[in-house]
mmCIF file of C-alpha atoms and ligand atoms in Angstrom:
data_model
loop_
_atom_site.group_PDB
_atom_site.id
_atom_site.type_symbol
_atom_site.label_atom_id
_atom_site.label_comp_id
_atom_site.label_asym_id
_atom_site.label_seq_id
_atom_site.Cartn_x
_atom_site.Cartn_y
_atom_site.Cartn_z
ATOM 1 C CA MET A 267 -55.672 -5.087 -56.040
ATOM 2 C CA GLU A 268 -53.112 -4.662 -53.168
ATOM 3 C CA THR A 269 -50.930 -2.274 -55.202
ATOM 4 C CA SER A 270 -53.714 -0.440 -57.104
ATOM 5 C CA PRO A 271 -53.645 3.376 -56.554
ATOM 6 C CA ALA A 272 -57.321 3.418 -55.630
ATOM 7 C CA ALA A 273 -56.669 0.973 -52.753
ATOM 8 C CA GLY A 274 -54.872 3.701 -50.711
ATOM 9 C CA ARG A 275 -58.026 5.753 -50.572
ATOM 10 C CA LEU A 276 -60.103 2.775 -49.348
ATOM 11 C CA THR A 277 -57.728 1.564 -46.720
ATOM 12 C CA ALA A 278 -56.483 4.893 -45.432
ATOM 13 C CA ARG A 279 -58.624 4.759 -42.327
ATOM 14 C CA PHE A 280 -56.932 1.575 -40.975
ATOM 15 C CA ILE A 281 -53.585 1.505 -42.790
ATOM 16 C CA ALA A 282 -50.939 4.312 -42.614
ATOM 17 C CA GLY A 283 -49.733 3.846 -46.177
ATOM 18 C CA SER A 284 -47.694 1.649 -48.426
ATOM 19 C CA THR A 285 -44.260 2.850 -47.397
ATOM 20 C CA LEU A 286 -42.144 3.146 -44.286
ATOM 21 C CA GLU A 287 -41.794 6.914 -44.864
ATOM 22 C CA ARG A 288 -45.527 7.267 -44.697
ATOM 23 C CA GLU A 289 -45.699 5.028 -41.531
ATOM 24 C CA VAL A 290 -43.034 7.139 -39.863
ATOM 25 C CA ALA A 291 -44.955 10.351 -40.634
ATOM 26 C CA VAL A 292 -48.084 8.857 -39.134
ATOM 27 C CA CYS A 293 -46.182 7.718 -35.995
ATOM 28 C CA GLN A 294 -44.556 11.135 -35.530
ATOM 29 C CA ARG A 295 -47.961 12.806 -35.670
ATOM 30 C CA LEU A 296 -49.398 10.199 -33.239
ATOM 31 C CA ASN A 297 -46.516 10.753 -30.837
ATOM 32 C CA ALA A 298 -46.956 14.488 -30.948
ATOM 33 C CA ASP A 299 -50.607 13.933 -30.089
ATOM 34 C CA GLY A 300 -49.657 11.873 -27.002
ATOM 35 C CA TYR A 301 -50.016 8.327 -28.425
ATOM 36 C CA LEU A 302 -47.452 5.521 -28.377
ATOM 37 C CA ALA A 303 -47.327 3.370 -31.460
ATOM 38 C CA THR A 304 -46.476 -0.136 -32.609
ATOM 39 C CA LEU A 305 -45.404 -0.584 -36.258
ATOM 40 C CA ASP A 306 -46.735 -3.504 -38.226
ATOM 41 C CA HIS A 307 -45.281 -4.176 -41.643
ATOM 42 C CA LEU A 308 -48.170 -6.039 -43.333
ATOM 43 C CA GLY A 309 -47.349 -9.371 -44.944
ATOM 44 C CA GLU A 310 -48.475 -12.497 -43.071
ATOM 45 C CA SER A 311 -48.688 -14.686 -46.290
ATOM 46 C CA VAL A 312 -45.107 -15.024 -47.347
ATOM 47 C CA THR A 313 -44.562 -17.672 -49.920
ATOM 48 C CA SER A 314 -40.802 -18.327 -49.522
ATOM 49 C CA LEU A 315 -37.877 -17.976 -47.149
ATOM 50 C CA GLU A 316 -36.579 -15.088 -49.358
ATOM 51 C CA GLU A 317 -39.867 -13.230 -48.769
ATOM 52 C CA ALA A 318 -39.344 -13.890 -45.059
ATOM 53 C CA GLU A 319 -35.925 -12.402 -45.206
ATOM 54 C CA GLN A 320 -37.325 -9.353 -46.929
ATOM 55 C CA SER A 321 -39.871 -8.898 -44.194
ATOM 56 C CA ARG A 322 -37.076 -9.118 -41.618
ATOM 57 C CA ASP A 323 -35.159 -6.501 -43.473
ATOM 58 C CA ALA A 324 -38.305 -4.315 -43.595
ATOM 59 C CA TYR A 325 -38.576 -4.544 -39.811
ATOM 60 C CA LEU A 326 -34.870 -3.821 -39.322
ATOM 61 C CA ALA A 327 -35.369 -0.675 -41.410
ATOM 62 C CA ALA A 328 -38.322 0.240 -39.226
ATOM 63 C CA LEU A 329 -36.278 -0.263 -36.049
ATOM 64 C CA GLU A 330 -33.540 1.992 -37.503
ATOM 65 C CA GLN A 331 -36.093 4.736 -38.054
ATOM 66 C CA ILE A 332 -37.496 4.339 -34.483
ATOM 67 C CA ALA A 333 -33.872 4.586 -33.121
ATOM 68 C CA LYS A 334 -32.889 7.488 -35.325
ATOM 69 C CA LEU A 335 -36.006 9.563 -34.859
ATOM 70 C CA GLN A 336 -36.496 8.556 -31.202
ATOM 71 C CA LEU A 337 -40.090 7.446 -31.939
ATOM 72 C CA GLN A 338 -42.209 6.289 -29.036
ATOM 73 C CA ALA A 339 -42.803 2.924 -30.814
ATOM 74 C CA THR A 340 -42.313 -0.764 -30.732
ATOM 75 C CA VAL A 341 -42.758 -3.116 -33.741
ATOM 76 C CA SER A 342 -45.376 -5.935 -33.996
ATOM 77 C CA VAL A 343 -44.554 -9.004 -36.038
ATOM 78 C CA LYS A 344 -46.218 -12.235 -37.012
ATOM 79 C CA LEU A 345 -43.961 -15.245 -37.036
ATOM 80 C CA THR A 346 -45.420 -16.657 -40.321
ATOM 81 C CA GLN A 347 -44.225 -13.498 -41.926
ATOM 82 C CA LEU A 348 -40.645 -14.430 -40.749
ATOM 83 C CA GLY A 349 -40.922 -17.960 -42.255
ATOM 84 C CA LEU A 350 -42.516 -20.149 -39.605
ATOM 85 C CA ASP A 351 -44.356 -22.203 -42.145
ATOM 86 C CA PHE A 352 -41.151 -23.008 -44.077
ATOM 87 C CA SER A 353 -38.339 -23.410 -41.450
ATOM 88 C CA GLU A 354 -38.569 -22.979 -37.725
ATOM 89 C CA ASP A 355 -34.768 -22.454 -37.547
ATOM 90 C CA GLU A 356 -34.857 -19.653 -40.234
ATOM 91 C CA CYS A 357 -37.751 -18.077 -38.536
ATOM 92 C CA ARG A 358 -35.895 -18.184 -35.127
ATOM 93 C CA SER A 359 -32.921 -16.562 -36.679
ATOM 94 C CA ASN A 360 -34.996 -13.833 -38.295
ATOM 95 C CA ILE A 361 -36.896 -12.913 -35.159
ATOM 96 C CA GLU A 362 -33.736 -13.060 -33.025
ATOM 97 C CA CYS A 363 -32.177 -10.553 -35.285
ATOM 98 C CA LEU A 364 -35.008 -8.183 -34.639
ATOM 99 C CA VAL A 365 -35.195 -8.712 -30.862
ATOM 100 C CA ALA A 366 -31.332 -8.307 -30.590
ATOM 101 C CA ARG A 367 -31.643 -4.963 -32.465
ATOM 102 C CA ALA A 368 -34.600 -3.836 -30.288
ATOM 103 C CA ARG A 369 -32.779 -4.611 -27.108
ATOM 104 C CA GLY A 370 -29.676 -2.654 -28.408
ATOM 105 C CA MET A 371 -31.888 0.396 -28.673
ATOM 106 C CA GLY A 372 -33.935 -0.109 -25.526
ATOM 107 C CA GLY A 373 -36.994 -1.055 -27.649
ATOM 108 C CA ARG A 374 -39.252 -4.073 -27.808
ATOM 109 C CA VAL A 375 -40.721 -6.565 -30.347
ATOM 110 C CA GLU A 376 -44.355 -7.542 -29.885
ATOM 111 C CA VAL A 377 -45.007 -11.065 -31.302
ATOM 112 C CA ASP A 378 -48.561 -11.082 -32.642
ATOM 113 C CA MET A 379 -50.578 -14.276 -32.078
ATOM 114 C CA GLU A 380 -51.994 -15.972 -35.128
ATOM 115 C CA SER A 381 -54.436 -18.908 -35.402
ATOM 116 C CA SER A 382 -54.438 -21.694 -32.730
ATOM 117 C CA ALA A 383 -52.138 -23.966 -34.733
ATOM 118 C CA TYR A 384 -49.269 -21.523 -34.144
ATOM 119 C CA VAL A 385 -49.675 -20.987 -30.414
ATOM 120 C CA ASP A 386 -47.260 -23.573 -29.041
ATOM 121 C CA ARG A 387 -44.488 -22.751 -31.488
ATOM 122 C CA THR A 388 -44.965 -18.955 -30.978
ATOM 123 C CA LEU A 389 -44.876 -19.249 -27.153
ATOM 124 C CA ALA A 390 -41.763 -21.502 -27.279
ATOM 125 C CA LEU A 391 -39.955 -18.883 -29.272
ATOM 126 C CA VAL A 392 -41.174 -16.004 -27.103
ATOM 127 C CA ARG A 393 -40.011 -17.839 -23.884
ATOM 128 C CA ASP A 394 -36.609 -18.490 -25.339
ATOM 129 C CA LEU A 395 -36.138 -14.917 -26.636
ATOM 130 C CA HIS A 396 -37.369 -13.402 -23.409
ATOM 131 C CA SER A 397 -34.916 -15.521 -21.300
ATOM 132 C CA ARG A 398 -32.060 -14.187 -23.481
ATOM 133 C CA TYR A 399 -32.991 -10.630 -24.461
ATOM 134 C CA ALA A 400 -36.113 -9.614 -22.403
ATOM 135 C CA SER A 401 -37.201 -7.221 -25.169
ATOM 136 C CA VAL A 402 -40.328 -9.047 -26.293
ATOM 137 C CA ARG A 403 -44.010 -9.009 -25.502
ATOM 138 C CA ALA A 404 -46.330 -12.084 -26.021
ATOM 139 C CA VAL A 405 -49.946 -11.792 -27.239
ATOM 140 C CA MET A 406 -52.743 -13.827 -25.564
ATOM 141 C CA GLN A 407 -56.148 -14.362 -26.992
ATOM 142 C CA ALA A 408 -59.046 -14.555 -24.525
ATOM 143 C CA TYR A 409 -61.203 -16.669 -26.858
ATOM 144 C CA LEU A 410 -58.981 -19.741 -26.404
ATOM 145 C CA TYR A 411 -59.727 -22.164 -23.494
ATOM 146 C CA ARG A 412 -55.935 -22.673 -22.902
ATOM 147 C CA THR A 413 -55.180 -18.979 -22.477
ATOM 148 C CA GLU A 414 -55.798 -18.846 -18.694
ATOM 149 C CA LYS A 415 -53.086 -21.411 -18.187
ATOM 150 C CA ASP A 416 -50.682 -19.724 -20.690
ATOM 151 C CA VAL A 417 -51.198 -16.371 -19.039
ATOM 152 C CA ALA A 418 -50.328 -17.827 -15.558
ATOM 153 C CA GLU A 419 -47.202 -19.518 -17.069
ATOM 154 C CA LEU A 420 -45.976 -16.372 -18.896
ATOM 155 C CA CYS A 421 -46.645 -14.213 -15.690
ATOM 156 C CA SER A 422 -44.500 -16.684 -13.615
ATOM 157 C CA ARG A 423 -41.647 -15.772 -16.040
ATOM 158 C CA SER A 424 -42.400 -12.041 -15.974
ATOM 159 C CA ILE A 425 -42.995 -12.001 -19.821
ATOM 160 C CA PRO A 426 -45.010 -8.948 -20.695
ATOM 161 C CA ILE A 427 -48.368 -9.769 -22.301
ATOM 162 C CA ARG A 428 -50.773 -8.041 -24.761
ATOM 163 C CA LEU A 429 -54.254 -9.254 -24.034
ATOM 164 C CA CYS A 430 -56.657 -9.273 -26.987
ATOM 165 C CA LYS A 431 -60.013 -11.136 -27.679
ATOM 166 C CA GLY A 432 -58.663 -13.022 -30.732
ATOM 167 C CA ALA A 433 -59.273 -12.397 -34.470
ATOM 168 C CA TYR A 434 -59.229 -15.713 -36.180
ATOM 169 C CA SER A 435 -61.986 -18.222 -36.930
ATOM 170 C CA GLU A 436 -61.598 -21.012 -34.373
ATOM 171 C CA GLY A 437 -63.708 -24.093 -33.674
ATOM 172 C CA PRO A 438 -65.584 -24.853 -30.452
ATOM 173 C CA GLY A 439 -62.923 -27.598 -29.615
ATOM 174 C CA VAL A 440 -60.442 -24.802 -28.854
ATOM 175 C CA ALA A 441 -62.236 -21.464 -28.389
ATOM 176 C CA PHE A 442 -65.387 -20.215 -26.650
ATOM 177 C CA PRO A 443 -68.112 -20.097 -29.280
ATOM 178 C CA ARG A 444 -70.113 -17.473 -27.561
ATOM 179 C CA LYS A 445 -69.003 -13.847 -27.487
ATOM 180 C CA LYS A 446 -70.334 -13.360 -23.938
ATOM 181 C CA ASP A 447 -67.921 -16.136 -22.701
ATOM 182 C CA VAL A 448 -65.068 -14.581 -24.540
ATOM 183 C CA ASP A 449 -65.791 -11.229 -22.917
ATOM 184 C CA ALA A 450 -66.106 -12.758 -19.479
ATOM 185 C CA ASN A 451 -62.791 -14.581 -19.874
ATOM 186 C CA TYR A 452 -61.228 -11.317 -21.203
ATOM 187 C CA VAL A 453 -62.211 -9.494 -18.020
ATOM 188 C CA ARG A 454 -60.937 -12.303 -15.762
ATOM 189 C CA LEU A 455 -57.570 -12.287 -17.449
ATOM 190 C CA MET A 456 -57.370 -8.575 -17.655
ATOM 191 C CA LEU A 457 -57.844 -8.220 -13.870
ATOM 192 C CA ALA A 458 -55.243 -10.849 -13.251
ATOM 193 C CA LEU A 459 -52.761 -9.064 -15.514
ATOM 194 C CA LEU A 460 -53.408 -5.686 -13.970
ATOM 195 C CA ASP A 461 -52.978 -7.220 -10.540
ATOM 196 C CA HIS A 462 -49.701 -9.118 -11.126
ATOM 197 C CA GLY A 463 -48.698 -9.004 -14.785
ATOM 198 C CA THR A 464 -45.453 -7.465 -16.002
ATOM 199 C CA ASN A 465 -46.131 -4.359 -18.047
ATOM 200 C CA PRO A 466 -49.399 -5.697 -19.476
ATOM 201 C CA ALA A 467 -51.154 -4.171 -22.480
ATOM 202 C CA ILE A 468 -54.899 -4.204 -22.478
ATOM 203 C CA ALA A 469 -55.765 -4.310 -26.208
ATOM 204 C CA THR A 470 -59.566 -3.767 -26.789
ATOM 205 C CA HIS A 471 -61.941 -1.177 -28.013
ATOM 206 C CA ASP A 472 -64.795 -2.615 -25.840
ATOM 207 C CA GLU A 473 -65.973 0.403 -23.836
ATOM 208 C CA LYS A 474 -67.598 -1.609 -21.190
ATOM 209 C CA ILE A 475 -64.461 -3.645 -20.544
ATOM 210 C CA LEU A 476 -62.368 -0.565 -20.593
ATOM 211 C CA GLY A 477 -64.610 0.980 -17.954
ATOM 212 C CA ARG A 478 -64.124 -2.088 -15.845
ATOM 213 C CA ALA A 479 -60.370 -1.777 -16.229
ATOM 214 C CA MET A 480 -60.338 1.950 -15.300
ATOM 215 C CA ALA A 481 -62.512 1.225 -12.136
ATOM 216 C CA PHE A 482 -60.100 -1.577 -11.057
ATOM 217 C CA ILE A 483 -57.013 0.591 -11.680
ATOM 218 C CA GLN A 484 -58.480 3.433 -9.591
ATOM 219 C CA GLU A 485 -59.667 1.088 -6.838
ATOM 220 C CA ARG A 486 -56.207 -0.581 -6.497
ATOM 221 C CA LYS A 487 -54.369 2.675 -7.182
ATOM 222 C CA ILE A 488 -52.267 1.019 -9.939
ATOM 223 C CA PRO A 489 -49.745 3.589 -11.199
ATOM 224 C CA PRO A 490 -50.288 4.600 -14.916
ATOM 225 C CA ASP A 491 -46.740 3.479 -15.881
ATOM 226 C CA ARG A 492 -47.386 -0.119 -14.843
ATOM 227 C CA PHE A 493 -49.676 -0.914 -17.762
ATOM 228 C CA GLU A 494 -50.941 0.441 -21.145
ATOM 229 C CA PHE A 495 -53.985 0.339 -23.332
ATOM 230 C CA GLN A 496 -53.669 -0.649 -26.979
ATOM 231 C CA MET A 497 -56.002 -0.050 -29.869
ATOM 232 C CA LEU A 498 -55.948 -0.302 -33.627
ATOM 233 C CA TYR A 499 -55.217 2.665 -35.777
ATOM 234 C CA GLY A 500 -58.442 3.993 -37.036
ATOM 235 C CA VAL A 501 -60.780 2.119 -34.744
ATOM 236 C CA ARG A 502 -62.775 4.150 -32.121
ATOM 237 C CA ARG A 503 -60.841 7.249 -32.523
ATOM 238 C CA ASP A 504 -63.245 8.968 -30.119
ATOM 239 C CA LEU A 505 -62.451 6.486 -27.412
ATOM 240 C CA GLN A 506 -58.722 6.800 -28.174
ATOM 241 C CA ARG A 507 -58.824 10.537 -27.677
ATOM 242 C CA ARG A 508 -60.685 10.223 -24.419
ATOM 243 C CA LEU A 509 -58.209 7.719 -22.970
ATOM 244 C CA VAL A 510 -55.215 9.952 -23.757
ATOM 245 C CA ALA A 511 -56.994 13.029 -22.522
ATOM 246 C CA ALA A 512 -57.634 11.170 -19.208
ATOM 247 C CA GLY A 513 -53.843 10.573 -18.851
ATOM 248 C CA TYR A 514 -53.740 6.890 -19.721
ATOM 249 C CA ARG A 515 -50.854 5.456 -21.969
ATOM 250 C CA LEU A 516 -52.394 4.259 -25.212
ATOM 251 C CA ARG A 517 -50.434 2.516 -27.946
ATOM 252 C CA LEU A 518 -51.894 2.426 -31.445
ATOM 253 C CA TYR A 519 -51.178 -0.607 -33.660
ATOM 254 C CA VAL A 520 -50.323 1.086 -37.002
ATOM 255 C CA PRO A 521 -49.969 -1.217 -40.106
ATOM 256 C CA TYR A 522 -48.287 -0.223 -43.353
ATOM 257 C CA GLY A 523 -47.226 -1.809 -46.577
ATOM 258 C CA ASN A 524 -48.812 -3.309 -49.620
ATOM 259 C CA ALA A 525 -50.119 -6.655 -48.305
ATOM 260 C CA TRP A 526 -53.049 -5.147 -46.604
ATOM 261 C CA TYR A 527 -55.803 -7.545 -47.739
ATOM 262 C CA PRO A 528 -56.018 -10.074 -44.902
ATOM 263 C CA TYR A 529 -55.645 -7.435 -42.220
ATOM 264 C CA PHE A 530 -58.249 -5.170 -43.865
ATOM 265 C CA MET A 531 -60.718 -8.085 -44.294
ATOM 266 C CA ARG A 532 -60.462 -9.004 -40.557
ATOM 267 C CA ARG A 533 -61.276 -5.382 -39.604
ATOM 268 C CA LEU A 534 -64.298 -5.423 -41.918
ATOM 269 C CA ALA A 535 -65.458 -8.721 -40.517
ATOM 270 C CA GLU A 536 -65.290 -7.505 -36.941
ATOM 271 C CA ARG A 537 -67.801 -4.696 -37.690
ATOM 272 C CA PRO A 538 -70.363 -4.924 -40.510
ATOM 273 C CA ALA A 539 -70.787 -1.123 -40.378
ATOM 274 C CA ASN A 540 -67.253 -0.874 -41.799
ATOM 275 C CA VAL A 541 -68.515 -2.313 -45.106
ATOM 276 C CA LEU A 542 -70.886 0.654 -45.366
ATOM 277 C CA PHE A 543 -67.956 2.923 -44.822
ATOM 278 C CA LEU A 544 -65.974 1.077 -47.533
ATOM 279 C CA VAL A 545 -68.972 1.273 -50.007
ATOM 280 C CA ARG A 546 -69.323 5.019 -49.306
ATOM 281 C CA ASN A 547 -65.643 5.580 -50.154
ATOM 282 C CA LEU A 548 -65.877 3.386 -53.254
ATOM 283 C CA LEU A 549 -68.731 5.624 -54.495
ATOM 284 C CA LYS A 550 -66.889 8.695 -53.695
ATOM 285 C CA SER A 551 -63.862 7.631 -55.713
HETATM 286 C C1 FAD B 907 -53.458 -3.470 -30.381
HETATM 287 C C2 FAD B 907 -54.194 -4.644 -30.811
HETATM 288 C C3 FAD B 907 -53.390 -5.761 -31.186
HETATM 289 C C4 FAD B 907 -53.990 -6.942 -31.632
HETATM 290 N N1 FAD B 907 -53.299 -8.096 -31.908
HETATM 291 C C5 FAD B 907 -53.895 -9.229 -32.142
HETATM 292 C C6 FAD B 907 -53.086 -10.407 -32.317
HETATM 293 O O1 FAD B 907 -51.861 -10.489 -32.182
HETATM 294 N N2 FAD B 907 -53.783 -11.614 -32.613
HETATM 295 C C7 FAD B 907 -55.211 -11.621 -32.669
HETATM 296 O O2 FAD B 907 -55.814 -12.725 -32.906
HETATM 297 N N3 FAD B 907 -55.921 -10.450 -32.515
HETATM 298 C C8 FAD B 907 -55.306 -9.314 -32.320
HETATM 299 N N4 FAD B 907 -56.042 -8.208 -32.163
HETATM 300 C C9 FAD B 907 -57.462 -8.069 -32.640
HETATM 301 C C10 FAD B 907 -58.382 -8.496 -31.465
HETATM 302 O O3 FAD B 907 -58.192 -9.868 -31.254
HETATM 303 C C11 FAD B 907 -59.899 -8.246 -31.931
HETATM 304 O O4 FAD B 907 -60.186 -9.047 -33.113
HETATM 305 C C12 FAD B 907 -60.196 -6.897 -32.220
HETATM 306 O O5 FAD B 907 -59.498 -5.975 -31.333
HETATM 307 C C13 FAD B 907 -61.733 -6.556 -31.902
HETATM 308 O O6 FAD B 907 -62.016 -6.887 -30.583
HETATM 309 P P1 FAD B 907 -62.305 -5.838 -29.379
HETATM 310 O O7 FAD B 907 -61.572 -6.217 -28.202
HETATM 311 O O8 FAD B 907 -62.186 -4.477 -29.771
HETATM 312 O O9 FAD B 907 -63.919 -6.187 -29.055
HETATM 313 P P2 FAD B 907 -65.195 -6.406 -29.862
HETATM 314 O O10 FAD B 907 -66.160 -6.848 -28.917
HETATM 315 O O11 FAD B 907 -64.971 -6.988 -31.229
HETATM 316 O O12 FAD B 907 -65.547 -4.774 -30.221
HETATM 317 C C14 FAD B 907 -65.950 -3.869 -29.258
HETATM 318 C C15 FAD B 907 -66.262 -2.577 -29.964
HETATM 319 O O13 FAD B 907 -65.024 -2.002 -30.541
HETATM 320 C C16 FAD B 907 -65.339 -1.487 -31.761
HETATM 321 N N5 FAD B 907 -64.701 -2.222 -32.896
HETATM 322 C C17 FAD B 907 -64.084 -3.340 -32.777
HETATM 323 N N6 FAD B 907 -63.528 -3.680 -33.937
HETATM 324 C C18 FAD B 907 -63.737 -2.752 -34.778
HETATM 325 C C19 FAD B 907 -63.448 -2.521 -36.167
HETATM 326 N N7 FAD B 907 -62.735 -3.380 -36.873
HETATM 327 N N8 FAD B 907 -63.949 -1.442 -36.757
HETATM 328 C C20 FAD B 907 -64.640 -0.464 -36.063
HETATM 329 N N9 FAD B 907 -65.007 -0.684 -34.769
HETATM 330 C C21 FAD B 907 -64.522 -1.768 -34.105
HETATM 331 C C22 FAD B 907 -66.875 -1.547 -31.970
HETATM 332 O O14 FAD B 907 -67.449 -0.332 -31.416
HETATM 333 C C23 FAD B 907 -67.287 -2.697 -31.072
HETATM 334 O O15 FAD B 907 -68.602 -2.647 -30.627
HETATM 335 C C24 FAD B 907 -55.407 -7.006 -31.741
HETATM 336 C C25 FAD B 907 -56.203 -5.832 -31.341
HETATM 337 C C26 FAD B 907 -55.615 -4.748 -30.831
HETATM 338 C C27 FAD B 907 -56.431 -3.588 -30.455
#
């Protein structure tokens, strides 16, 4: 299914394409239109260390293109994709290779956050890499109870943070079960990050929360180069255009590659209307 030719037509709204070449073309277009980008080579379900090394090499190739073509882009990577489930040492060596390359070109690696079972190991690696190379950004999920403490700890080390709500299915033992509590926690953490975070990224499509952020930014006269907004490629394009037109920095998370299934299903699950969009495209094709 992932490699079927029909799949490209269905996933095109959220995924740039199956090749790096296609990804680079999309990023160049986005940069020309005033957006920053972060490149995500899809593939969180690697089944061996060999596949993890292939993922690392795919990211190295992406970093080479970013440097060669001077793209306004970072890369976003999941540690399971670099072998975390098989060997912590191999995973560390794979991610270190990417972060060292990013540092050499003045770029950055954004380490996506996966389900709660991975948070401690992900943060331990990010802290270590940040202390040696600086060129990393951590991701925090507002749905986890522990995140307030983690945000304070990362801020005390000046580690840049991308704040999102969280995309995995978590139990009430670790995460707020009610959306309204997740949203309230998001706003609390967002204001703290805008106030004293290092280069924070506010990653949401929630218009109400974005309005709150913009009011706070204006009230505190926070310079536009001290933070950025982030959104997913293909989600709320109207809002994306408005933010850029208003002069805000907006980075789009742009996935590419064949292993699109888990990413695509998370996007469908977030918004039932996307299923209608999918069915319409299925009928068309
Ligand atoms: C740049 C970026 C990076 C991310 N990285 C991670 C990560 O590392 N780990 C992680 O767990 N999660 C990550 N996420 C996903 C995030 O946790 C949420 O699942 C996702 O962003 C939806 O939450 P929301 O903040 O947009 O708010 P919601 O309350 O879910 O949505 C607000 C509004 O946004 C629109 N919207 C949201 N999602 C969609 C969609 N799929 N299709 C169409 N419209 C939609 C709708 O209009 C909706 O009403 C990331 C999100 C972004 C934007």
